[in-house]
């Protein structure tokens, strides 16, 4: 099953991907621009993080809102703990992280993001990590924090300072080991090895960033969209019409692949053989597919205006694509690249399938 | 959710791992010694492959047998296609593969395993691969076959001959790219790159096998139990008290780790940091945990007599362990290694959680 965000109307569609059909339509979720979702470990509930600070617990079996609170002024994302007991929300306003009981949505912990510079910072790049930990970055404070909730009453926080200027988004590798934050204020990225927090944060990929001649950035790429295939990651360049290929063992740049526009999401098909890329305005009517072995573009598709997101079915035989300005979700066969079917949707953006419940960092 | 095989009584338990409880008990599944399971893509149905050739479609939501057929004389395992439409069963007697409609269990294709030596061979190591393909090995014929069911009416078979003497079990890497068969009749393993079947089968790991001074083998290790962590695989040695460490890029042996007994299953925790190992008789009352970074044993547990199988919860915070002769399933916290709870079960063997539905090759 899955949930499709309809960003303009504050509604969601609940769908299933065995026969590609809509099951429910649910309204009243507030401001869903830039909304994201995590799932309960039993895949029954979706936690929807809205831009207005709303946290909605959605019962996807019954197609109804189970509970809804407004927990902050401006939130940007969230995560669920490894054991499924805790839901964390990262807030821009007031800057910090709030942690809730996944069942009742009662507040368990409130962590204001006040860095060593004494500024209350926006929080970005919040992810879950093995061992009931959450990891996140402080935009104005240039810090990365790990909070460990093994002891619910006494969360322990480890803080890393001066990680680099203005971390703007982050990701965790699929095994939950490496946390990587992109830096808006300078080139390079900040890497934290969660198996060895004692080694601190180090800088990688010095070539990565806007570069000397800063191009206008139409949309910041989503780092969650890092595609990992074997030893290699495929990463959207910032402001450049390129996908950056990174060696995951040395954390160095291998090459750069020229593509159609500024990439936003770079997503690996679950078997890692292809990578699908969508683009920022004005090139956002196109998707390109790269072969991870030859590092070449093997297909260019034109789904229509404003391709915002792509989600693969769990074993990767199909991909669902939200095409906002066409009010469509298009479903493609990933082997022959043919469009299988189209579902109507009201200004669709994010698509989230429930198998994310079983993955670290999603 | 999940299913636990009770091998002696031909019954299964249906369980859930959010609160670790039993939901249903279902009987009448025939001979379940060495039984295995795959799940429908919506996680509602389990297909149980019994030793007596029985194929049972189990409705795990309602805790009832939805359909049961006896499709062969002696079957050993099965697989479900990437799109979820087809279930394949590998048979010892009569040697071959039969492919059924996952919904109705109607026969779609029957592939007798007659090799170039004109002998009807036992089939082992049947797995699914991306693109609605199944891959399997012929024990007496020394062959590996790929069957492609893109066109249901006309399955296409590619055959690889002289792959090595007596392939006895096989696995596919988690990305669905490499198919690897263990050889009983000689040392080494047979490797097929499914991205490049035109390159044929090549031999790897020449040191792998029983060796010159053949030790008695109490139980053949399960190759499905290959633990992949980063670039490295941890593989049970045959007949030796060792776990073999393999470099997945060169396919060479890195080292061998001495362990308590003859390993049977070597399973990586989902984050890849630890590997859990159980052993063949007479050492089958012990589990050892290896650290994948230091390659050292960090914990030895004694769950009790006849530890047969281990299954991690999807994100790896717990592991369920079947202890046959104690009539118990024990559940451990994988961070502090403490036993969390014990469930009674009648001679439990395999434990299968439904998140397998979303994985390639499981």
XYZ file of C-alpha atoms in Angstrom:
724
model
C 0.000 0.000 0.000
C 0.999 3.613 -0.098
C 0.080 7.258 0.396
C 0.167 10.032 -2.211
C 0.361 13.630 -1.013
C -1.990 16.064 -2.738
C -0.146 19.220 -1.795
C -2.580 21.939 -2.841
C -5.673 20.535 -1.158
C -4.227 19.205 2.094
C -5.448 15.748 1.187
C -3.935 12.329 0.552
C -4.810 9.297 -1.507
C -4.325 5.850 -0.039
C -3.433 3.392 -2.783
C -2.284 -0.187 -3.334
C 0.332 -1.173 -5.881
C -0.609 -4.811 -6.566
C -3.312 -3.767 -9.044
C -2.521 -0.006 -8.978
C -5.745 1.336 -7.532
C -6.965 4.047 -5.179
C -8.482 2.828 -1.916
C -9.309 6.003 0.018
C -9.206 9.780 -0.202
C -8.616 11.608 3.090
C -8.871 15.374 3.637
C -8.073 17.812 6.393
C -4.337 17.308 6.812
C -3.415 21.011 6.699
C -0.585 22.504 4.661
C 1.051 19.649 2.779
C 3.536 21.596 0.693
C 6.831 19.777 1.181
C 5.119 17.125 3.336
C 6.769 13.828 4.129
C 5.674 10.553 5.692
C 6.945 7.671 7.822
C 5.068 4.457 8.610
C 4.401 2.515 11.801
C 6.300 -0.769 12.001
C 3.098 -2.744 11.325
C 2.424 -0.602 8.207
C -1.044 0.317 9.482
C -0.425 3.987 10.286
C 1.212 6.780 8.315
C 2.631 9.785 10.188
C 2.308 12.836 7.946
C 4.577 15.811 8.669
C 3.008 19.023 7.336
C 4.591 22.364 6.636
C 2.259 24.010 9.178
C 3.689 21.989 12.065
C 0.884 19.462 11.860
C 1.571 15.845 12.763
C -1.204 13.588 11.514
C -1.519 9.917 12.353
C -3.406 8.385 9.477
C -5.072 4.975 9.680
C -4.437 3.704 6.179
C -6.517 0.549 6.563
C -9.647 2.518 7.409
C -8.764 5.607 5.408
C -9.261 8.011 8.296
C -7.333 10.429 10.475
C -6.650 8.594 13.741
C -5.177 11.635 15.494
C -3.861 15.049 14.559
C -1.858 17.600 16.547
C -0.156 20.853 15.631
C 3.190 20.446 17.323
C 5.211 23.334 15.930
C 5.027 26.373 13.699
C 6.870 25.200 10.640
C 8.053 21.629 10.312
C 9.949 20.020 7.525
C 10.275 16.329 8.219
C 10.311 13.485 10.650
C 11.501 10.014 11.468
C 10.401 6.922 13.391
C 12.630 5.033 15.809
C 14.030 1.594 15.008
C 11.625 -0.095 17.444
C 8.684 1.928 16.122
C 7.785 3.435 19.512
C 8.841 7.044 18.885
C 8.117 9.610 16.201
C 10.453 12.608 15.940
C 9.653 15.863 14.136
C 12.172 18.474 13.030
C 11.017 22.072 13.223
C 12.132 25.298 11.592
C 9.994 27.352 13.952
C 10.617 27.039 16.856
C 13.912 25.427 15.838
C 14.325 22.017 17.399
C 13.181 18.426 17.544
C 10.110 17.122 19.326
C 9.709 13.449 20.042
C 6.300 11.821 20.472
C 4.917 8.488 21.555
C 3.984 6.804 18.259
C 0.795 5.396 19.696
C -0.693 8.353 21.616
C 1.259 11.273 20.058
C 2.043 12.441 23.608
C 5.192 14.524 23.904
C 8.140 12.469 25.194
C 11.025 14.891 24.697
C 11.544 18.457 23.487
C 14.996 19.389 22.235
C 15.410 23.099 21.397
C 18.177 23.438 18.802
C 20.339 25.994 20.548
C 23.896 25.678 19.299
C 27.158 26.878 20.834
C 26.501 30.208 19.078
C 23.406 30.586 21.321
C 21.161 30.926 18.286
C 18.041 28.806 18.050
C 18.576 27.039 14.784
C 16.367 25.504 12.138
C 16.642 21.725 12.168
C 17.108 19.798 8.948
C 18.144 16.315 7.858
C 16.447 14.404 10.695
C 16.810 10.619 10.330
C 16.505 7.525 12.490
C 19.525 5.348 13.174
C 19.891 1.866 14.691
C 19.704 1.757 18.489
C 16.753 4.151 18.965
C 18.816 7.127 17.939
C 17.890 10.140 15.851
C 20.432 12.278 14.020
C 19.874 15.834 12.726
C 21.628 19.040 11.691
C 21.373 22.671 12.853
C 21.372 25.065 9.903
C 22.426 28.298 11.617
C 24.691 26.626 14.196
C 26.734 24.422 11.816
C 26.202 21.438 14.115
C 25.125 17.792 13.953
C 23.454 16.185 16.970
C 22.810 12.536 17.834
C 20.087 11.892 20.399
C 19.930 8.438 21.971
C 16.570 7.434 23.480
C 17.522 4.052 24.862
C 16.551 5.567 28.227
C 13.292 7.346 27.392
C 13.371 9.501 30.539
C 16.912 10.684 29.976
C 17.691 11.179 26.303
C 21.422 11.535 25.756
C 22.655 14.036 23.204
C 26.066 14.056 21.515
C 26.868 17.314 19.712
C 29.345 17.886 16.880
C 30.233 21.531 16.286
C 31.777 23.365 13.333
C 30.794 20.593 10.923
C 30.708 23.041 7.997
C 28.692 26.127 7.029
C 24.907 25.800 6.883
C 24.031 22.116 6.614
C 20.857 22.224 4.511
C 19.839 18.581 4.166
C 21.221 15.186 5.051
C 20.837 11.469 4.505
C 21.809 8.231 6.150
C 23.161 5.295 4.139
C 20.749 2.345 3.826
C 22.675 0.364 6.453
C 22.283 3.204 8.964
C 26.022 3.697 9.339
C 26.981 6.979 7.660
C 25.193 10.306 8.145
C 26.045 12.823 5.435
C 25.010 16.483 5.480
C 25.139 18.802 2.471
C 26.525 22.296 3.107
C 24.924 25.393 1.640
C 27.551 27.823 2.898
C 30.605 26.142 1.434
C 31.690 23.271 -0.783
C 31.972 19.671 0.409
C 29.823 17.563 2.703
C 30.013 16.582 6.376
C 30.347 12.849 7.122
C 29.672 11.193 10.470
C 30.373 7.478 10.994
C 27.708 6.399 13.501
C 29.654 3.237 14.308
C 32.441 5.551 15.496
C 31.034 8.856 16.725
C 34.269 9.267 18.715
C 36.085 9.919 15.433
C 34.026 13.055 14.876
C 32.756 14.640 11.677
C 35.002 14.813 8.651
C 34.779 16.641 5.350
C 34.303 14.734 2.106
C 33.722 15.527 -1.556
C 35.442 18.894 -1.660
C 34.403 19.306 -5.281
C 30.760 18.965 -4.298
C 28.834 22.211 -4.153
C 27.903 25.243 -6.138
C 31.502 25.886 -7.174
C 33.282 29.164 -7.846
C 30.913 30.521 -10.455
C 27.721 30.028 -8.530
C 24.867 29.102 -10.842
C 21.349 30.006 -9.812
C 19.828 27.083 -7.903
C 16.197 26.646 -8.881
C 15.526 23.992 -6.289
C 17.855 22.466 -3.756
C 18.320 18.781 -4.536
C 16.992 16.254 -2.069
C 19.816 14.370 -0.494
C 17.456 11.606 0.568
C 17.482 10.896 -3.112
C 21.034 9.500 -2.997
C 21.042 6.368 -5.036
C 23.335 3.682 -3.733
C 24.202 0.888 -6.157
C 26.933 -1.466 -5.044
C 29.974 0.573 -3.984
C 28.806 3.663 -5.774
C 26.413 6.483 -4.991
C 24.747 8.696 -7.578
C 24.183 12.171 -6.198
C 22.409 15.236 -7.619
C 24.832 18.118 -8.258
C 23.801 21.512 -6.880
C 23.051 24.076 -9.558
C 24.781 22.034 -12.259
C 23.261 19.831 -14.933
C 25.110 16.813 -13.616
C 24.834 13.681 -11.514
C 27.910 13.138 -9.361
C 29.237 9.581 -9.010
C 30.809 8.902 -5.607
C 32.954 5.953 -4.468
C 31.462 4.869 -1.145
C 34.697 3.403 0.149
C 36.982 6.389 -0.405
C 34.169 8.994 -0.375
C 35.814 10.557 -3.424
C 34.247 11.714 -6.662
C 34.560 9.164 -9.479
C 32.988 11.147 -12.302
C 30.176 13.500 -13.257
C 27.459 12.534 -15.721
C 25.930 15.380 -17.785
C 22.131 15.283 -17.634
C 19.122 17.221 -18.927
C 18.757 19.780 -16.124
C 19.390 20.409 -12.443
C 18.653 17.038 -10.810
C 16.310 16.939 -7.805
C 15.794 13.251 -6.991
C 18.303 10.622 -8.099
C 16.733 7.269 -7.210
C 18.135 3.762 -7.702
C 15.829 1.015 -8.858
C 15.857 -1.542 -5.991
C 18.201 -3.863 -7.899
C 20.665 -1.005 -8.428
C 20.989 -1.436 -12.187
C 19.302 1.826 -13.190
C 19.001 5.254 -11.644
C 16.001 7.496 -12.374
C 16.475 11.263 -12.256
C 13.982 14.146 -12.238
C 14.816 17.828 -12.603
C 14.168 21.318 -11.286
C 12.173 23.976 -13.144
C 12.282 24.717 -16.102
C 13.326 21.162 -17.006
C 10.859 19.422 -14.737
C 8.829 17.774 -17.488
C 11.543 15.190 -18.106
C 12.896 12.039 -16.453
C 16.187 10.464 -17.431
C 17.291 6.910 -16.701
C 21.001 6.180 -16.203
C 22.640 2.761 -16.413
C 24.797 2.372 -13.288
C 27.300 0.116 -15.033
C 27.966 2.117 -18.209
C 27.167 5.448 -16.463
C 25.254 6.471 -19.588
C 21.771 7.875 -20.134
C 19.746 5.052 -21.629
C 16.304 6.657 -21.762
C 14.657 10.076 -21.665
C 10.957 10.199 -20.797
C 8.537 13.139 -20.963
C 5.781 12.456 -18.439
C 4.510 16.072 -18.507
C 4.685 19.277 -16.497
C 6.204 19.274 -13.015
C 7.476 15.793 -12.284
C 7.942 16.068 -8.510
C 8.634 12.602 -7.158
C 9.200 8.944 -8.019
C 8.642 5.840 -5.898
C 9.605 2.302 -6.909
C 7.467 -0.686 -5.992
C 9.291 -2.703 -3.326
C 11.024 -5.128 -5.681
C 11.331 -2.535 -8.421
C 9.273 -3.848 -11.329
C 7.338 -0.573 -11.540
C 7.805 3.067 -10.636
C 5.108 5.598 -9.723
C 5.699 9.163 -10.880
C 3.815 12.236 -9.642
C 3.230 14.812 -12.387
C 1.808 17.752 -10.486
C 0.622 20.089 -13.219
C -1.015 17.280 -15.176
C -2.877 16.133 -12.020
C -1.593 12.631 -12.686
C 0.334 9.799 -11.139
C 1.874 7.795 -13.976
C 3.032 4.218 -13.509
C 5.867 2.834 -15.621
C 7.243 -0.651 -16.221
C 10.916 -0.307 -15.256
C 12.097 -3.001 -17.671
C 10.643 -1.730 -20.940
C 9.985 1.907 -19.813
C 6.378 1.747 -21.047
C 3.635 3.624 -19.257
C 1.377 0.994 -17.702
C -1.393 3.182 -16.384
C -2.277 6.664 -15.131
C -4.181 7.532 -11.972
C -5.837 10.919 -11.495
C -4.625 12.895 -8.477
C -5.020 16.508 -7.353
C -1.582 18.203 -7.660
C 0.334 15.128 -6.464
C 3.768 15.486 -4.886
C 5.349 12.849 -2.608
C 4.528 9.161 -3.054
C 5.350 6.843 -0.143
C 4.908 3.053 -0.121
C 4.511 1.174 3.154
C 7.564 -1.039 2.698
C 9.488 2.022 3.922
C 8.310 0.886 7.381
C 10.949 -1.826 7.252
C 13.881 0.299 6.165
C 16.443 2.151 8.215
C 16.440 5.919 7.702
C 13.208 6.215 5.689
C 3.761 -10.405 10.869
C 5.342 -13.775 10.314
C 4.994 -17.553 10.134
C 6.801 -20.134 12.266
C 7.082 -23.691 10.955
C 6.316 -26.441 13.455
C 8.059 -29.215 11.629
C 6.960 -32.278 13.543
C 3.235 -31.583 13.570
C 2.728 -30.146 10.094
C 1.445 -26.953 11.628
C 2.399 -23.290 11.642
C 2.031 -20.387 14.003
C 1.132 -16.965 12.638
C 2.723 -14.260 14.755
C 3.298 -10.510 14.877
C 6.559 -8.930 15.952
C 5.390 -5.505 17.172
C 4.409 -6.925 20.556
C 5.759 -10.465 19.961
C 2.552 -12.456 20.122
C 0.906 -15.452 18.496
C -2.161 -14.707 16.372
C -3.190 -18.051 14.905
C -2.293 -21.726 14.865
C -2.966 -23.562 11.612
C -2.734 -27.336 11.077
C -2.865 -29.729 8.160
C 0.087 -28.542 6.079
C 1.620 -31.985 5.575
C 5.305 -32.832 5.986
C 7.050 -29.626 7.010
C 10.548 -30.964 7.621
C 12.814 -28.592 5.710
C 9.827 -26.415 4.737
C 10.265 -22.904 3.415
C 7.983 -19.975 2.692
C 7.553 -17.014 0.363
C 4.961 -14.253 0.681
C 2.535 -12.626 -1.745
C 3.459 -9.040 -2.660
C 0.643 -7.672 -0.463
C 1.905 -9.762 2.504
C -1.499 -11.387 2.948
C -0.654 -14.903 1.778
C 2.194 -17.244 2.621
C 3.124 -19.999 0.174
C 4.452 -22.958 2.160
C 6.642 -25.486 0.327
C 6.503 -28.860 2.093
C 8.838 -31.823 1.817
C 5.935 -33.988 0.600
C 5.450 -31.880 -2.534
C 2.642 -29.912 -0.919
C 2.135 -26.279 -1.889
C -0.113 -24.528 0.613
C -1.454 -21.010 0.177
C -2.027 -19.729 3.682
C -4.209 -16.708 4.434
C -2.269 -15.182 7.296
C -4.834 -12.497 8.083
C -7.564 -15.048 8.692
C -5.282 -17.821 9.912
C -6.611 -20.403 7.477
C -5.504 -22.512 4.534
C -6.791 -20.741 1.405
C -5.766 -23.536 -0.970
C -3.543 -26.583 -0.921
C -2.263 -28.813 -3.721
C 0.253 -31.642 -3.852
C 2.281 -30.710 -6.879
C 5.228 -33.098 -6.716
C 6.679 -36.014 -4.795
C 9.460 -34.350 -2.892
C 9.973 -30.610 -2.990
C 12.584 -28.542 -1.326
C 11.863 -24.892 -1.924
C 10.251 -22.214 -3.983
C 10.240 -18.623 -5.092
C 7.816 -15.900 -6.134
C 8.254 -13.737 -9.233
C 9.190 -10.062 -9.015
C 5.664 -8.979 -9.973
C 4.123 -11.428 -7.529
C 2.055 -13.250 -10.177
C 3.921 -16.567 -10.282
C 5.039 -19.096 -7.681
C 7.739 -21.578 -8.678
C 8.493 -24.849 -6.863
C 11.677 -26.882 -7.187
C 11.266 -30.639 -6.979
C 13.594 -33.521 -6.200
C 11.020 -36.051 -7.373
C 10.163 -35.766 -10.217
C 13.187 -33.523 -10.785
C 12.178 -30.172 -12.201
C 10.441 -26.862 -11.628
C 6.712 -26.253 -11.720
C 5.341 -22.750 -11.989
C 1.893 -21.811 -10.714
C -0.442 -18.840 -10.874
C -0.021 -17.203 -7.450
C -3.720 -16.502 -7.164
C -5.342 -19.759 -8.294
C -2.375 -22.190 -7.975
C -3.129 -23.354 -11.529
C -0.155 -24.838 -13.352
C 1.415 -22.331 -15.775
C 4.590 -24.149 -16.785
C 6.262 -27.494 -16.111
C 10.017 -27.702 -16.663
C 11.464 -31.218 -16.283
C 15.124 -30.899 -15.295
C 16.670 -33.087 -17.965
C 20.261 -32.056 -18.506
C 22.590 -32.693 -21.423
C 23.465 -36.003 -19.732
C 19.801 -37.060 -20.276
C 19.341 -37.669 -16.571
C 16.356 -36.147 -14.817
C 18.005 -34.175 -12.090
C 17.031 -32.956 -8.658
C 16.553 -29.185 -8.645
C 18.086 -27.049 -5.929
C 18.829 -23.395 -5.273
C 15.681 -21.970 -6.911
C 15.466 -18.168 -6.580
C 13.616 -15.293 -8.216
C 15.503 -12.626 -10.138
C 14.461 -9.218 -11.483
C 12.510 -9.326 -14.728
C 10.183 -12.250 -13.895
C 13.007 -14.723 -14.083
C 13.754 -17.758 -11.962
C 17.202 -19.304 -11.620
C 17.981 -22.813 -10.376
C 20.575 -25.590 -10.424
C 20.494 -29.255 -11.480
C 22.321 -31.463 -8.999
C 23.031 -34.525 -11.157
C 23.484 -32.589 -14.409
C 25.947 -29.934 -13.159
C 23.863 -27.204 -14.808
C 22.322 -23.827 -14.000
C 19.168 -22.701 -15.807
C 17.523 -19.295 -16.107
C 13.857 -19.291 -17.069
C 12.339 -16.009 -18.229
C 8.548 -15.730 -17.950
C 8.084 -12.295 -19.480
C 5.966 -14.117 -22.054
C 3.879 -16.456 -19.885
C 2.878 -18.701 -22.792
C 6.431 -19.165 -23.999
C 8.917 -19.332 -21.146
C 12.465 -18.942 -22.410
C 15.178 -21.061 -20.844
C 18.917 -20.364 -20.945
C 21.066 -23.305 -19.864
C 24.622 -23.274 -18.551
C 26.360 -26.651 -18.604
C 29.410 -28.017 -16.782
C 29.154 -25.367 -14.071
C 30.905 -27.644 -11.554
C 30.188 -30.984 -9.900
C 26.911 -31.382 -7.994
C 25.592 -27.919 -7.177
C 23.851 -28.526 -3.848
C 22.446 -25.116 -2.900
C 22.591 -21.565 -4.172
C 21.811 -17.979 -3.355
C 21.271 -14.698 -5.111
C 22.833 -11.473 -3.827
C 20.341 -9.010 -2.290
C 20.411 -6.829 -5.429
C 19.449 -9.815 -7.576
C 22.600 -9.610 -9.694
C 24.816 -12.573 -8.801
C 23.671 -16.179 -8.536
C 26.141 -18.372 -6.671
C 25.917 -22.158 -6.380
C 27.879 -24.254 -3.894
C 29.412 -27.460 -5.260
C 29.289 -30.730 -3.359
C 31.419 -32.690 -5.799
C 34.438 -30.393 -5.858
C 35.885 -27.279 -4.294
C 34.901 -23.751 -5.303
C 31.567 -22.184 -6.225
C 29.846 -21.364 -9.519
C 29.088 -17.672 -10.153
C 26.626 -16.339 -12.731
C 26.294 -12.579 -13.351
C 22.631 -12.147 -14.273
C 23.341 -8.709 -15.744
C 25.630 -10.513 -18.200
C 24.466 -14.082 -18.791
C 26.421 -13.966 -22.080
C 29.619 -14.118 -20.043
C 28.706 -17.545 -18.734
C 29.385 -19.197 -15.393
C 32.775 -18.793 -13.771
C 34.450 -20.470 -10.834
C 35.196 -18.542 -7.652
C 36.542 -19.266 -4.191
C 38.720 -22.237 -5.059
C 39.558 -22.678 -1.405
C 35.905 -23.076 -0.559
C 34.780 -26.617 0.075
C 35.476 -29.669 2.109
C 39.181 -29.579 1.344
C 41.651 -32.438 0.944
C 41.078 -34.100 4.286
C 37.339 -34.310 4.121
C 35.754 -33.820 7.509
C 32.400 -35.401 8.196
C 29.644 -32.925 7.353
C 26.876 -33.112 9.930
C 24.593 -30.761 8.079
C 25.141 -28.944 4.828
C 25.221 -25.211 5.474
C 22.462 -23.093 4.048
C 23.817 -20.775 1.415
C 20.755 -18.579 1.699
C 22.345 -17.678 4.964
C 25.112 -15.664 3.269
C 25.488 -12.487 5.210
C 26.360 -9.481 3.116
C 27.717 -6.468 4.989
C 29.128 -3.698 2.841
C 31.654 -5.174 0.405
C 32.047 -8.344 2.382
C 30.141 -11.595 2.667
C 30.318 -13.976 5.620
C 29.831 -17.548 4.513
C 29.534 -20.815 6.446
C 32.451 -23.146 5.743
C 31.566 -26.733 4.850
C 32.638 -29.274 7.429
C 35.008 -26.825 9.116
C 34.536 -24.824 12.294
C 34.960 -21.574 10.412
C 33.152 -18.654 8.830
C 34.716 -17.647 5.518
C 35.035 -13.926 4.758
C 34.682 -13.113 1.042
C 35.447 -9.869 -0.827
C 32.410 -9.236 -3.015
C 34.341 -7.248 -5.599
C 37.123 -9.723 -6.298
C 35.157 -12.819 -5.150
C 38.305 -13.887 -3.305
C 38.677 -15.179 0.240
C 39.762 -12.484 2.712
C 40.092 -14.594 5.836
C 38.549 -17.386 7.868
C 37.168 -16.840 11.365
C 37.342 -19.819 13.770
C 33.954 -20.440 15.416
C 32.340 -22.857 17.861
C 31.179 -25.562 15.445
C 30.128 -26.221 11.870
C 28.111 -23.148 10.931
C 24.660 -23.625 9.376
C 23.153 -20.148 9.065
C 25.338 -17.036 8.995
C 22.949 -14.085 9.095
C 23.735 -10.358 9.043
C 21.770 -8.024 11.272
C 19.979 -5.660 8.831
C 22.450 -2.852 9.542
C 25.366 -5.185 8.728
C 27.310 -4.509 11.919
C 26.942 -7.984 13.425
C 26.593 -11.464 12.050
C 24.765 -14.193 13.989
C 25.818 -17.820 13.492
C 24.198 -21.113 14.495
C 25.761 -24.541 14.256
C 25.245 -28.152 13.247
C 24.882 -31.045 15.704
C 26.486 -31.626 18.205
C 27.154 -27.890 18.689
C 23.642 -26.764 17.908
C 22.854 -25.389 21.368
C 25.013 -22.308 20.773
C 24.817 -19.038 18.835
C 27.832 -16.838 18.233
C 27.780 -13.176 17.239
C 30.620 -11.784 15.096
C 31.492 -8.122 14.678
C 31.830 -7.476 10.947
C 34.373 -4.713 11.416
C 36.810 -6.413 13.827
C 35.924 -9.899 12.492
C 35.923 -11.123 16.101
C 33.423 -13.124 18.122
C 31.836 -10.668 20.530
C 29.229 -12.870 22.182
C 28.404 -16.545 22.710
C 24.816 -17.388 23.663
C 23.351 -20.715 24.802
C 19.675 -20.689 23.869
C 19.287 -24.454 24.373
C 19.105 -27.663 22.371
C 18.783 -27.556 18.579
C 18.899 -23.936 17.496
C 17.584 -24.303 13.934
C 16.912 -20.841 12.567
C 17.120 -17.107 13.238
C 15.074 -14.256 11.755
C 15.708 -10.557 12.380
C 12.874 -8.069 12.708
C 12.834 -5.876 9.592
C 14.972 -3.057 10.976
C 17.011 -5.426 13.143
C 16.325 -4.386 16.720
C 15.368 -7.941 17.664
C 16.029 -11.466 16.473
C 13.749 -14.482 16.807
C 15.470 -17.835 17.389
C 13.832 -21.255 17.035
C 15.082 -23.763 19.604
C 13.528 -26.998 18.453
C 14.209 -29.385 21.313
C 13.179 -26.859 23.938
C 9.880 -26.220 22.071
C 10.639 -22.522 22.222
C 11.058 -19.449 20.091
C 13.344 -17.066 21.972
C 13.459 -13.358 21.175
C 16.641 -11.363 21.785
C 17.462 -7.669 21.850
C 20.243 -7.361 19.262
C 21.894 -4.379 20.971
C 22.401 -5.760 24.484
C 21.964 -9.486 23.627
C 19.401 -9.963 26.405
C 16.542 -12.388 26.008
C 13.367 -10.299 25.814
C 10.772 -13.027 25.831
C 10.076 -16.657 24.969
C 7.118 -18.023 23.028
C 6.098 -21.684 23.232
C 6.118 -23.540 19.912
C 5.944 -27.210 18.939
C 9.370 -28.221 17.531
C 9.873 -24.907 15.714
C 12.179 -24.698 12.708
C 11.997 -21.918 10.084
C 10.811 -18.415 11.014
C 9.724 -16.124 8.162
C 8.630 -12.495 8.524
C 6.399 -10.889 5.906
C 8.841 -8.105 5.004
C 10.513 -10.808 2.876
C 7.673 -10.071 0.424
C 9.507 -6.905 -0.568
C 12.945 -8.386 -1.067
C 14.551 -9.819 -4.160
C 15.496 -13.492 -3.877
C 13.683 -14.293 -0.605
